[in-house]
PDB file of C-alpha atoms in Angstrom:
ATOM      1  CA  MET A 674       0.046  -0.129   0.023  1.00 43.00           C
ATOM      2  CA  ARG A 675       2.668   2.576   0.929  1.00 43.00           C
ATOM      3  CA  HIS A 676       4.293   1.823  -2.431  1.00 43.00           C
ATOM      4  CA  VAL A 677       1.307   2.499  -4.157  1.00 39.00           C
ATOM      5  CA  MET A 678       0.553   5.428  -2.297  1.00 42.00           C
ATOM      6  CA  LEU A 679       4.418   7.055  -3.084  1.00 38.00           C
ATOM      7  CA  ILE A 680       3.356   6.070  -6.764  1.00 39.00           C
ATOM      8  CA  LEU A 681       0.193   8.333  -6.615  1.00 39.00           C
ATOM      9  CA  MET A 682       2.063  11.059  -4.767  1.00 42.00           C
ATOM     10  CA  ILE A 683       4.830  10.934  -7.527  1.00 36.00           C
ATOM     11  CA  SER A 684       1.503  10.723 -10.462  1.00 43.00           C
ATOM     12  CA  LEU A 685       0.374  13.853  -8.512  1.00 40.00           C
ATOM     13  CA  THR A 686       3.458  15.871  -8.290  1.00 42.00           C
ATOM     14  CA  LEU A 687       4.828  15.482 -11.925  1.00 40.00           C
ATOM     15  CA  LEU A 688       0.780  16.053 -13.282  1.00 41.00           C
ATOM     16  CA  GLY A 689       1.506  19.357 -11.152  1.00 42.00           C
ATOM     17  CA  GLY A 690       4.273  20.460 -12.425  1.00 37.00           C
ATOM     18  CA  CYS A 691       3.253  19.567 -16.297  1.00 36.00           C
ATOM     19  CA  GLN A 692      -0.039  22.011 -15.968  1.00 38.00           C
ATOM     20  CA  LYS A 693       1.982  24.827 -13.935  1.00 39.00           C
ATOM     21  CA  ALA A 694       4.942  24.960 -16.876  1.00 40.00           C
ATOM     22  CA  ASP A 695       1.684  24.759 -19.274  1.00 52.00           C
ATOM     23  CA  GLN A 696       0.974  28.101 -17.891  1.00 54.00           C
ATOM     24  CA  PRO A 697       1.418  31.121 -20.051  1.00 57.00           C
ATOM     25  CA  ARG A 698       3.737  33.201 -19.236  1.00 73.00           C
ATOM     26  CA  VAL A 699       3.023  35.895 -20.730  1.00 81.00           C
ATOM     27  CA  SER A 700      -0.299  37.847 -21.134  1.00 89.00           C
ATOM     28  CA  ALA A 701      -2.851  37.622 -23.841  1.00 88.00           C
ATOM     29  CA  LYS A 702      -2.637  41.081 -25.013  1.00 90.00           C
ATOM     30  CA  ALA A 703       1.361  40.809 -25.351  1.00 90.00           C
ATOM     31  CA  CYS A 704       0.837  37.510 -27.054  1.00 90.00           C
ATOM     32  CA  LEU A 705      -1.490  38.949 -29.786  1.00 91.00           C
ATOM     33  CA  ASP A 706       0.632  42.242 -30.238  1.00 91.00           C
ATOM     34  CA  LEU A 707       3.306  40.145 -30.858  1.00 92.00           C
ATOM     35  CA  ALA A 708       1.377  38.346 -33.629  1.00 91.00           C
ATOM     36  CA  ASN A 709       0.343  42.191 -35.408  1.00 90.00           C
ATOM     37  CA  ALA A 710       3.461  43.016 -34.646  1.00 90.00           C
ATOM     38  CA  TYR A 711       5.139  39.977 -36.807  1.00 91.00           C
ATOM     39  CA  TYR A 712       2.172  40.726 -39.091  1.00 89.00           C
ATOM     40  CA  THR A 713       3.005  44.226 -39.952  1.00 87.00           C
ATOM     41  CA  ASN A 714       7.199  43.723 -40.362  1.00 89.00           C
ATOM     42  CA  GLY A 715       6.247  41.224 -43.152  1.00 88.00           C
ATOM     43  CA  LEU A 716       7.017  37.792 -41.029  1.00 92.00           C
ATOM     44  CA  TYR A 717       3.721  36.441 -42.041  1.00 91.00           C
ATOM     45  CA  GLN A 718       4.465  32.645 -41.136  1.00 94.00           C
ATOM     46  CA  ALA A 719       5.285  33.484 -37.499  1.00 93.00           C
ATOM     47  CA  SER A 720       2.353  35.704 -37.134  1.00 92.00           C
ATOM     48  CA  VAL A 721       0.216  32.519 -38.124  1.00 94.00           C
ATOM     49  CA  ASN A 722       2.525  30.593 -35.410  1.00 94.00           C
ATOM     50  CA  GLN A 723       2.315  33.213 -32.382  1.00 92.00           C
ATOM     51  CA  TYR A 724      -1.814  33.426 -33.486  1.00 94.00           C
ATOM     52  CA  LEU A 725      -1.866  29.835 -32.838  1.00 94.00           C
ATOM     53  CA  GLN A 726       0.062  29.678 -29.487  1.00 92.00           C
ATOM     54  CA  TYR A 727      -2.244  32.434 -28.784  1.00 92.00           C
ATOM     55  CA  LEU A 728      -5.485  30.034 -29.279  1.00 92.00           C
ATOM     56  CA  ASN A 729      -3.356  27.060 -27.673  1.00 91.00           C
ATOM     57  CA  ASN A 730      -2.499  29.175 -24.535  1.00 90.00           C
ATOM     58  CA  TYR A 731      -5.178  31.084 -23.403  1.00 90.00           C
ATOM     59  CA  ARG A 732      -8.377  29.170 -24.785  1.00 89.00           C
ATOM     60  CA  PRO A 733     -10.223  32.546 -26.067  1.00 90.00           C
ATOM     61  CA  LYS A 734     -13.803  32.313 -26.456  1.00 91.00           C
ATOM     62  CA  PRO A 735     -15.871  30.922 -29.503  1.00 90.00           C
ATOM     63  CA  ALA A 736     -16.258  34.228 -31.028  1.00 91.00           C
ATOM     64  CA  ARG A 737     -12.477  35.580 -30.993  1.00 92.00           C
ATOM     65  CA  VAL A 738     -11.654  32.069 -32.284  1.00 92.00           C
ATOM     66  CA  ALA A 739     -13.388  32.294 -34.722  1.00 91.00           C
ATOM     67  CA  ASN A 740     -12.176  35.258 -36.034  1.00 93.00           C
ATOM     68  CA  THR A 741      -8.637  34.564 -35.024  1.00 94.00           C
ATOM     69  CA  TYR A 742      -8.509  31.507 -37.886  1.00 94.00           C
ATOM     70  CA  PHE A 743     -10.163  33.904 -39.859  1.00 94.00           C
ATOM     71  CA  THR A 744      -7.156  36.327 -39.493  1.00 94.00           C
ATOM     72  CA  ILE A 745      -5.297  33.066 -40.048  1.00 95.00           C
ATOM     73  CA  ALA A 746      -6.665  32.150 -43.369  1.00 93.00           C
ATOM     74  CA  ASN A 747      -6.292  35.171 -44.784  1.00 93.00           C
ATOM     75  CA  ILE A 748      -2.663  35.757 -44.233  1.00 93.00           C
ATOM     76  CA  TYR A 749      -2.563  32.313 -45.925  1.00 92.00           C
ATOM     77  CA  PHE A 750      -4.515  33.334 -48.852  1.00 90.00           C
ATOM     78  CA  ASP A 751      -3.306  37.291 -48.867  1.00 87.00           C
ATOM     79  CA  ARG A 752       0.399  37.133 -48.058  1.00 88.00           C
ATOM     80  CA  LEU A 753       1.720  33.988 -48.373  1.00 90.00           C
ATOM     81  CA  ASN A 754      -0.460  32.743 -51.246  1.00 88.00           C
ATOM     82  CA  ASP A 755      -0.756  29.443 -49.965  1.00 89.00           C
ATOM     83  CA  TYR A 756      -4.241  28.336 -50.571  1.00 87.00           C
ATOM     84  CA  GLN A 757      -4.843  24.953 -49.188  1.00 87.00           C
ATOM     85  CA  LYS A 758      -3.412  26.442 -45.902  1.00 91.00           C
ATOM     86  CA  ALA A 759      -6.195  29.380 -46.363  1.00 91.00           C
ATOM     87  CA  LEU A 760      -9.123  26.987 -46.886  1.00 86.00           C
ATOM     88  CA  GLU A 761      -8.157  24.699 -44.285  1.00 89.00           C
ATOM     89  CA  TYR A 762      -8.786  27.499 -41.608  1.00 92.00           C
ATOM     90  CA  TYR A 763     -11.593  28.703 -43.766  1.00 89.00           C
ATOM     91  CA  PHE A 764     -12.867  25.252 -43.656  1.00 86.00           C
ATOM     92  CA  LYS A 765     -12.789  25.833 -39.620  1.00 89.00           C
ATOM     93  CA  VAL A 766     -14.832  28.967 -39.438  1.00 90.00           C
ATOM     94  CA  LYS A 767     -17.220  27.417 -41.891  1.00 86.00           C
ATOM     95  CA  TYR A 768     -17.693  24.160 -40.097  1.00 85.00           C
ATOM     96  CA  LEU A 769     -17.067  24.608 -36.434  1.00 88.00           C
ATOM     97  CA  PHE A 770     -18.394  28.147 -36.231  1.00 88.00           C
ATOM     98  CA  PRO A 771     -21.888  28.112 -38.230  1.00 85.00           C
ATOM     99  CA  GLN A 772     -23.280  30.753 -36.154  1.00 87.00           C
ATOM    100  CA  SER A 773     -20.397  33.512 -37.147  1.00 88.00           C
ATOM    101  CA  PRO A 774     -21.237  36.450 -38.620  1.00 90.00           C
ATOM    102  CA  LEU A 775     -18.225  36.113 -40.982  1.00 90.00           C
ATOM    103  CA  GLN A 776     -19.546  33.002 -42.501  1.00 87.00           C
ATOM    104  CA  LYS A 777     -20.763  35.300 -45.784  1.00 85.00           C
ATOM    105  CA  GLU A 778     -17.282  36.597 -46.451  1.00 88.00           C
ATOM    106  CA  VAL A 779     -15.897  33.135 -45.570  1.00 86.00           C
ATOM    107  CA  SER A 780     -18.050  31.169 -48.459  1.00 84.00           C
ATOM    108  CA  LYS A 781     -16.875  33.657 -50.599  1.00 82.00           C
ATOM    109  CA  LYS A 782     -13.138  33.006 -49.718  1.00 85.00           C
ATOM    110  CA  ILE A 783     -13.352  29.568 -49.886  1.00 84.00           C
ATOM    111  CA  VAL A 784     -15.141  29.804 -53.693  1.00 81.00           C
ATOM    112  CA  SER A 785     -11.497  31.855 -54.227  1.00 81.00           C
ATOM    113  CA  CYS A 786      -9.764  29.301 -52.447  1.00 82.00           C
ATOM    114  CA  LEU A 787     -11.163  26.826 -54.848  1.00 81.00           C
ATOM    115  CA  GLU A 788     -10.863  28.903 -57.670  1.00 79.00           C
ATOM    116  CA  ARG A 789      -7.442  29.077 -57.182  1.00 82.00           C
ATOM    117  CA  LEU A 790      -6.839  25.635 -56.717  1.00 79.00           C
ATOM    118  CA  ASP A 791      -8.647  25.049 -60.003  1.00 74.00           C
ATOM    119  CA  ARG A 792     -10.858  22.687 -57.517  1.00 68.00           C
ATOM    120  CA  SER A 793     -14.598  24.426 -57.703  1.00 53.00           C
ATOM    121  CA  GLN A 794     -16.724  22.123 -59.077  1.00 54.00           C
ATOM    122  CA  ASP A 795     -19.010  24.481 -60.445  1.00 39.00           C
ATOM    123  CA  ALA A 796     -15.574  26.188 -62.257  1.00 39.00           C
ATOM    124  CA  VAL A 797     -14.881  22.552 -63.271  1.00 47.00           C
ATOM    125  CA  ARG A 798     -18.083  22.103 -65.192  1.00 42.00           C
ATOM    126  CA  VAL A 799     -17.840  25.568 -66.840  1.00 30.00           C
ATOM    127  CA  MET A 800     -14.298  24.841 -68.212  1.00 36.00           C
ATOM    128  CA  GLU A 801     -14.630  21.718 -69.460  1.00 42.00           C
ATOM    129  CA  LYS A 802     -17.670  22.710 -71.612  1.00 36.00           C
ATOM    130  CA  GLU A 803     -15.809  25.283 -72.881  1.00 34.00           C
ATOM    131  CA  ALA A 804     -12.618  23.003 -73.711  1.00 42.00           C
ATOM    132  CA  ALA A 805     -15.289  21.079 -75.818  1.00 45.00           C
ATOM    133  CA  LEU A 806     -16.702  24.235 -77.201  1.00 39.00           C
ATOM    134  CA  ASP A 807     -12.725  25.078 -78.156  1.00 42.00           C
ATOM    135  CA  THR A 808     -11.651  21.758 -79.561  1.00 43.00           C
ATOM    136  CA  ALA A 809     -14.582  21.913 -81.774  1.00 42.00           C
ATOM    137  CA  GLU A 810     -13.609  24.849 -82.983  1.00 41.00           C
ATOM    138  CA  ILE A 811      -9.873  24.355 -83.589  1.00 40.00           C
ATOM    139  CA  HIS A 812     -10.777  21.424 -85.583  1.00 40.00           C
ATOM    140  CA  LYS A 813     -13.255  23.287 -87.898  1.00 43.00           C
ATOM    141  CA  SER A 814     -11.445  26.687 -87.787  1.00 42.00           C
ATOM    142  CA  ARG A 815      -7.925  25.682 -87.855  1.00 65.00           C
ATOM    143  CA  PRO A 816      -7.556  23.051 -90.768  1.00 75.00           C
ATOM    144  CA  GLY A 817      -4.059  22.899 -92.825  1.00 81.00           C
ATOM    145  CA  ALA A 818      -1.276  21.033 -93.635  1.00 86.00           C
ATOM    146  CA  VAL A 819       0.610  19.733 -90.395  1.00 88.00           C
ATOM    147  CA  LEU A 820       3.731  21.817 -90.076  1.00 89.00           C
ATOM    148  CA  ALA A 821       5.330  20.236 -86.755  1.00 89.00           C
ATOM    149  CA  THR A 822       4.291  17.096 -84.680  1.00 87.00           C
ATOM    150  CA  ILE A 823       5.092  16.466 -80.608  1.00 83.00           C
ATOM    151  CA  GLY A 824       4.412  13.226 -79.982  1.00 78.00           C
ATOM    152  CA  SER A 825       0.669  12.908 -80.640  1.00 75.00           C
ATOM    153  CA  HIS A 826       0.131  16.559 -80.991  1.00 79.00           C
ATOM    154  CA  LYS A 827       0.097  18.185 -84.148  1.00 82.00           C
ATOM    155  CA  ILE A 828       0.804  21.485 -85.486  1.00 85.00           C
ATOM    156  CA  THR A 829      -1.451  23.015 -88.404  1.00 87.00           C
ATOM    157  CA  GLN A 830      -0.905  25.939 -90.840  1.00 88.00           C
ATOM    158  CA  GLY A 831      -4.024  27.196 -89.407  1.00 85.00           C
ATOM    159  CA  ASP A 832      -2.581  26.705 -85.780  1.00 84.00           C
ATOM    160  CA  LEU A 833      -0.399  29.159 -87.048  1.00 87.00           C
ATOM    161  CA  ASP A 834      -1.929  31.577 -88.875  1.00 86.00           C
ATOM    162  CA  PHE A 835      -4.609  31.419 -85.657  1.00 83.00           C
ATOM    163  CA  GLU A 836      -1.154  32.423 -83.549  1.00 83.00           C
ATOM    164  CA  ILE A 837      -0.389  35.386 -86.102  1.00 84.00           C
ATOM    165  CA  SER A 838      -4.174  36.917 -86.287  1.00 81.00           C
ATOM    166  CA  LYS A 839      -3.813  37.088 -82.580  1.00 73.00           C
ATOM    167  CA  LEU A 840      -1.206  39.252 -82.656  1.00 74.00           C
ATOM    168  CA  PRO A 841      -1.302  43.193 -83.082  1.00 66.00           C
ATOM    169  CA  PRO A 842      -1.660  44.405 -86.525  1.00 70.00           C
ATOM    170  CA  TYR A 843       1.720  46.358 -86.515  1.00 66.00           C
ATOM    171  CA  LEU A 844       3.217  42.911 -85.495  1.00 73.00           C
ATOM    172  CA  GLN A 845       1.400  40.546 -87.934  1.00 79.00           C
ATOM    173  CA  ASP A 846       2.911  42.632 -90.962  1.00 79.00           C
ATOM    174  CA  GLN A 847       6.361  41.017 -89.584  1.00 81.00           C
ATOM    175  CA  PHE A 848       5.207  37.457 -89.955  1.00 84.00           C
ATOM    176  CA  LYS A 849       4.518  37.439 -93.688  1.00 84.00           C
ATOM    177  CA  SER A 850       7.330  35.992 -94.829  1.00 87.00           C
ATOM    178  CA  ARG A 851       8.265  32.397 -94.461  1.00 89.00           C
ATOM    179  CA  GLU A 852      10.982  32.353 -92.439  1.00 91.00           C
ATOM    180  CA  LYS A 853       9.499  34.894 -89.734  1.00 88.00           C
ATOM    181  CA  LYS A 854       6.660  31.649 -89.825  1.00 88.00           C
ATOM    182  CA  LYS A 855       9.303  29.131 -89.213  1.00 89.00           C
ATOM    183  CA  GLU A 856      10.618  31.148 -86.484  1.00 89.00           C
ATOM    184  CA  LEU A 857       7.111  31.459 -84.869  1.00 87.00           C
ATOM    185  CA  LEU A 858       6.692  27.865 -85.144  1.00 89.00           C
ATOM    186  CA  ARG A 859       9.644  27.035 -83.281  1.00 90.00           C
ATOM    187  CA  GLN A 860       8.590  29.474 -80.547  1.00 86.00           C
ATOM    188  CA  LEU A 861       5.346  27.779 -80.427  1.00 85.00           C
ATOM    189  CA  ILE A 862       6.990  24.240 -80.324  1.00 88.00           C
ATOM    190  CA  LEU A 863       9.274  25.409 -77.999  1.00 88.00           C
ATOM    191  CA  GLN A 864       6.646  26.768 -75.581  1.00 83.00           C
ATOM    192  CA  ASP A 865       4.789  23.536 -75.839  1.00 83.00           C
ATOM    193  CA  LEU A 866       7.988  21.609 -74.548  1.00 86.00           C
ATOM    194  CA  LEU A 867       8.364  23.974 -71.893  1.00 85.00           C
ATOM    195  CA  TYR A 868       4.840  23.388 -70.378  1.00 79.00           C
ATOM    196  CA  GLU A 869       5.386  19.980 -70.894  1.00 81.00           C
ATOM    197  CA  SER A 870       8.330  19.906 -69.054  1.00 85.00           C
ATOM    198  CA  ALA A 871       7.248  22.245 -66.377  1.00 83.00           C
ATOM    199  CA  LYS A 872       4.109  19.950 -65.353  1.00 78.00           C
ATOM    200  CA  ARG A 873       6.051  16.763 -65.173  1.00 80.00           C
ATOM    201  CA  GLN A 874       7.973  18.641 -62.605  1.00 84.00           C
ATOM    202  CA  GLY A 875       4.847  19.665 -60.623  1.00 82.00           C
ATOM    203  CA  LEU A 876       5.159  23.541 -61.591  1.00 83.00           C
ATOM    204  CA  ASP A 877       1.508  23.571 -62.314  1.00 78.00           C
ATOM    205  CA  LYS A 878       0.950  22.898 -58.334  1.00 79.00           C
ATOM    206  CA  ASP A 879       3.449  26.014 -57.709  1.00 84.00           C
ATOM    207  CA  LYS A 880       2.059  28.723 -55.825  1.00 83.00           C
ATOM    208  CA  ASP A 881       3.185  31.644 -57.668  1.00 85.00           C
ATOM    209  CA  VAL A 882       1.739  29.767 -61.034  1.00 82.00           C
ATOM    210  CA  ILE A 883      -1.592  29.244 -59.487  1.00 83.00           C
ATOM    211  CA  GLU A 884      -1.942  32.787 -58.414  1.00 84.00           C
ATOM    212  CA  GLY A 885      -0.222  33.640 -62.069  1.00 82.00           C
ATOM    213  CA  VAL A 886      -2.705  31.865 -63.954  1.00 80.00           C
ATOM    214  CA  PHE A 887      -6.270  33.069 -61.471  1.00 81.00           C
ATOM    215  CA  GLU A 888      -4.701  36.914 -62.037  1.00 83.00           C
ATOM    216  CA  ALA A 889      -4.569  36.199 -65.887  1.00 79.00           C
ATOM    217  CA  LYS A 890      -8.007  34.187 -65.749  1.00 80.00           C
ATOM    218  CA  LYS A 891      -9.302  37.026 -64.279  1.00 81.00           C
ATOM    219  CA  ALA A 892      -8.004  39.777 -66.278  1.00 79.00           C
ATOM    220  CA  LEU A 893      -9.242  37.791 -69.570  1.00 79.00           C
ATOM    221  CA  MET A 894     -12.761  37.902 -68.272  1.00 82.00           C
ATOM    222  CA  ALA A 895     -12.904  41.011 -67.286  1.00 81.00           C
ATOM    223  CA  ASN A 896     -11.483  42.347 -70.497  1.00 78.00           C
ATOM    224  CA  LYS A 897     -14.220  39.687 -72.408  1.00 80.00           C
ATOM    225  CA  LEU A 898     -16.784  41.724 -70.499  1.00 80.00           C
ATOM    226  CA  LEU A 899     -15.529  44.508 -71.436  1.00 79.00           C
ATOM    227  CA  GLN A 900     -15.708  43.943 -75.016  1.00 77.00           C
ATOM    228  CA  GLU A 901     -19.195  43.247 -75.184  1.00 78.00           C
ATOM    229  CA  GLU A 902     -20.116  45.801 -73.066  1.00 76.00           C
ATOM    230  CA  LEU A 903     -18.564  48.101 -75.754  1.00 76.00           C
ATOM    231  CA  LYS A 904     -19.447  46.569 -78.543  1.00 74.00           C
ATOM    232  CA  ASN A 905     -23.367  46.713 -77.837  1.00 72.00           C
ATOM    233  CA  LYS A 906     -23.132  50.423 -76.400  1.00 75.00           C
ATOM    234  CA  VAL A 907     -20.456  52.277 -78.773  1.00 78.00           C
ATOM    235  CA  LYS A 908     -21.878  53.060 -82.154  1.00 80.00           C
ATOM    236  CA  ILE A 909     -20.917  55.815 -84.412  1.00 81.00           C
ATOM    237  CA  ASP A 910     -22.324  57.061 -87.344  1.00 84.00           C
ATOM    238  CA  PRO A 911     -20.733  59.147 -90.376  1.00 86.00           C
ATOM    239  CA  GLU A 912     -23.033  62.062 -89.556  1.00 88.00           C
ATOM    240  CA  GLU A 913     -21.839  61.956 -85.407  1.00 88.00           C
ATOM    241  CA  VAL A 914     -17.674  61.724 -87.184  1.00 87.00           C
ATOM    242  CA  ARG A 915     -18.323  64.362 -89.522  1.00 89.00           C
ATOM    243  CA  LEU A 916     -19.985  66.712 -86.233  1.00 91.00           C
ATOM    244  CA  TYR A 917     -17.258  65.477 -84.130  1.00 89.00           C
ATOM    245  CA  PHE A 918     -14.549  66.624 -86.839  1.00 89.00           C
ATOM    246  CA  LYS A 919     -16.617  70.485 -87.425  1.00 89.00           C
ATOM    247  CA  ALA A 920     -16.518  70.481 -83.291  1.00 90.00           C
ATOM    248  CA  ASN A 921     -12.630  69.524 -83.037  1.00 90.00           C
ATOM    249  CA  LYS A 922     -10.661  71.418 -86.221  1.00 88.00           C
ATOM    250  CA  ASP A 923      -7.846  73.079 -84.646  1.00 88.00           C
ATOM    251  CA  LYS A 924      -7.346  69.307 -82.956  1.00 87.00           C
ATOM    252  CA  TYR A 925      -6.372  68.101 -86.732  1.00 88.00           C
ATOM    253  CA  ALA A 926      -5.136  71.388 -87.955  1.00 88.00           C
ATOM    254  CA  GLU A 927      -1.154  71.233 -89.212  1.00 89.00           C
ATOM    255  CA  ARG A 928       0.812  73.729 -86.658  1.00 89.00           C
ATOM    256  CA  ASP A 929       4.360  74.988 -87.303  1.00 87.00           C
ATOM    257  CA  LYS A 930       7.668  74.559 -84.098  1.00 86.00           C
ATOM    258  CA  LYS A 931       5.680  77.478 -82.163  1.00 85.00           C
ATOM    259  CA  GLY A 932       1.989  75.283 -82.297  1.00 86.00           C
ATOM    260  CA  LYS A 933       0.684  78.207 -84.344  1.00 89.00           C
ATOM    261  CA  ILE A 934      -2.104  76.944 -86.728  1.00 87.00           C
ATOM    262  CA  VAL A 935      -0.914  76.932 -90.455  1.00 86.00           C
ATOM    263  CA  ARG A 936      -3.367  74.865 -92.358  1.00 89.00           C
ATOM    264  CA  HIS A 937      -7.088  73.422 -91.442  1.00 88.00           C
ATOM    265  CA  LYS A 938      -6.887  69.797 -92.973  1.00 88.00           C
ATOM    266  CA  THR A 939     -10.420  69.000 -94.685  1.00 90.00           C
ATOM    267  CA  PHE A 940     -12.498  66.301 -93.165  1.00 86.00           C
ATOM    268  CA  ALA A 941     -11.388  63.754 -96.047  1.00 87.00           C
ATOM    269  CA  GLU A 942      -7.836  64.069 -95.278  1.00 87.00           C
ATOM    270  CA  VAL A 943      -8.389  63.319 -91.733  1.00 85.00           C
ATOM    271  CA  GLN A 944     -11.493  61.126 -91.425  1.00 87.00           C
ATOM    272  CA  GLN A 945     -10.217  58.039 -90.389  1.00 87.00           C
ATOM    273  CA  GLN A 946      -8.199  59.351 -87.349  1.00 88.00           C
ATOM    274  CA  VAL A 947     -11.512  61.534 -86.443  1.00 87.00           C
ATOM    275  CA  ALA A 948     -13.479  58.179 -86.602  1.00 86.00           C
ATOM    276  CA  GLN A 949     -10.878  56.668 -84.356  1.00 85.00           C
ATOM    277  CA  ASP A 950     -10.849  59.630 -81.812  1.00 87.00           C
ATOM    278  CA  LEU A 951     -14.776  59.677 -81.539  1.00 85.00           C
ATOM    279  CA  LEU A 952     -14.777  55.614 -80.632  1.00 83.00           C
ATOM    280  CA  ALA A 953     -12.319  56.289 -78.262  1.00 83.00           C
ATOM    281  CA  GLU A 954     -13.799  58.873 -76.627  1.00 85.00           C
ATOM    282  CA  LYS A 955     -17.254  57.246 -76.594  1.00 84.00           C
ATOM    283  CA  GLN A 956     -15.635  53.680 -75.294  1.00 81.00           C
ATOM    284  CA  GLN A 957     -14.180  56.215 -72.264  1.00 85.00           C
ATOM    285  CA  GLU A 958     -17.588  57.460 -71.304  1.00 85.00           C
ATOM    286  CA  ALA A 959     -18.780  53.874 -71.971  1.00 83.00           C
ATOM    287  CA  TYR A 960     -16.221  52.535 -69.598  1.00 83.00           C
ATOM    288  CA  GLN A 961     -16.815  54.967 -66.889  1.00 85.00           C
ATOM    289  CA  GLN A 962     -20.590  54.251 -66.789  1.00 84.00           C
ATOM    290  CA  LEU A 963     -20.195  50.442 -66.355  1.00 82.00           C
ATOM    291  CA  ALA A 964     -17.409  51.019 -64.123  1.00 84.00           C
ATOM    292  CA  ASP A 965     -19.923  53.983 -61.426  1.00 86.00           C
ATOM    293  CA  ARG A 966     -22.821  51.074 -62.265  1.00 85.00           C
ATOM    294  CA  LEU A 967     -20.580  48.384 -60.812  1.00 83.00           C
ATOM    295  CA  MET A 968     -19.153  49.986 -57.906  1.00 86.00           C
ATOM    296  CA  LYS A 969     -22.982  51.504 -56.856  1.00 86.00           C
ATOM    297  CA  ALA A 970     -24.189  47.737 -57.406  1.00 85.00           C
ATOM    298  CA  GLU A 971     -21.617  46.462 -54.894  1.00 84.00           C
ATOM    299  CA  ASP A 972     -21.598  49.421 -52.707  1.00 87.00           C
ATOM    300  CA  VAL A 973     -17.701  50.112 -53.296  1.00 86.00           C
ATOM    301  CA  HIS A 974     -16.337  52.837 -51.108  1.00 86.00           C
ATOM    302  CA  ILE A 975     -12.720  54.531 -51.821  1.00 85.00           C
ATOM    303  CA  TYR A 976     -11.324  56.507 -48.928  1.00 86.00           C
ATOM    304  CA  GLU A 977      -8.667  58.558 -51.076  1.00 84.00           C
ATOM    305  CA  GLN A 978      -7.519  60.442 -47.937  1.00 86.00           C
ATOM    306  CA  ARG A 979      -5.917  57.493 -46.248  1.00 86.00           C
ATOM    307  CA  ILE A 980      -3.670  56.918 -49.684  1.00 85.00           C
ATOM    308  CA  GLN A 981       0.307  57.499 -48.800  1.00 84.00           C
TER     309      GLN A 981
END
């Protein structure tokens, strides 16, 4: 019995020692201040670690835990571009704290993470549908002799012509000769080879690549929407061009070295330039109207006085 009591006393002593050692040595405020200081000074992973230490040591109330998980998730998302880890902590807020007022924002962030990781089911379905349409279009609109093969992949004359057609007009003129087309073909082949090599090395999962792909996709979608909006709303007729010229004659006049007008050009001489200027002006006006409408719909507020 004495042996058992001794073991029990030793166990209680050790247990008491562990509990005492586990007590935080600094205040919760000091712990959070340090986490914030890490973040302010760009030590983002250290900031995350400090926030986790705060959660482990101080056992805050559920609302504070949810807010801290959300902060950690945002650090991974916005600063470290680690969308897997960001997703982990957004999910913790979503499923462990369903009553949190952060739920709406968390859901948006989860979608953003999945989009960047190319794991959104809706995004995948859309991409598969678009890929199928694009593939059909390739076979229909890019025929021609096979110029090169990369394994089973073929590059046709139609593919080469299509790549040239996507270039700005002033660059297209540079690819009229056979030699220049051959150079472009070699560039396309090398691009495919580099892409496949990068995939084999797992670079498609690289954080910078994922972020870059998402930003490129976002820019392409925004430009596509802008093109559609402007195409439907911006139209000019010959009479408008003539009236614009009459109202801006001095703009198209010939001037001497001092800027003095020496001759007013005729409408026929500058008609094309006038039409381009009027179109650009209308496009800018339509763009501004679209921007104002979208900002108003999304309740955007810009605090210009805070810009440093």
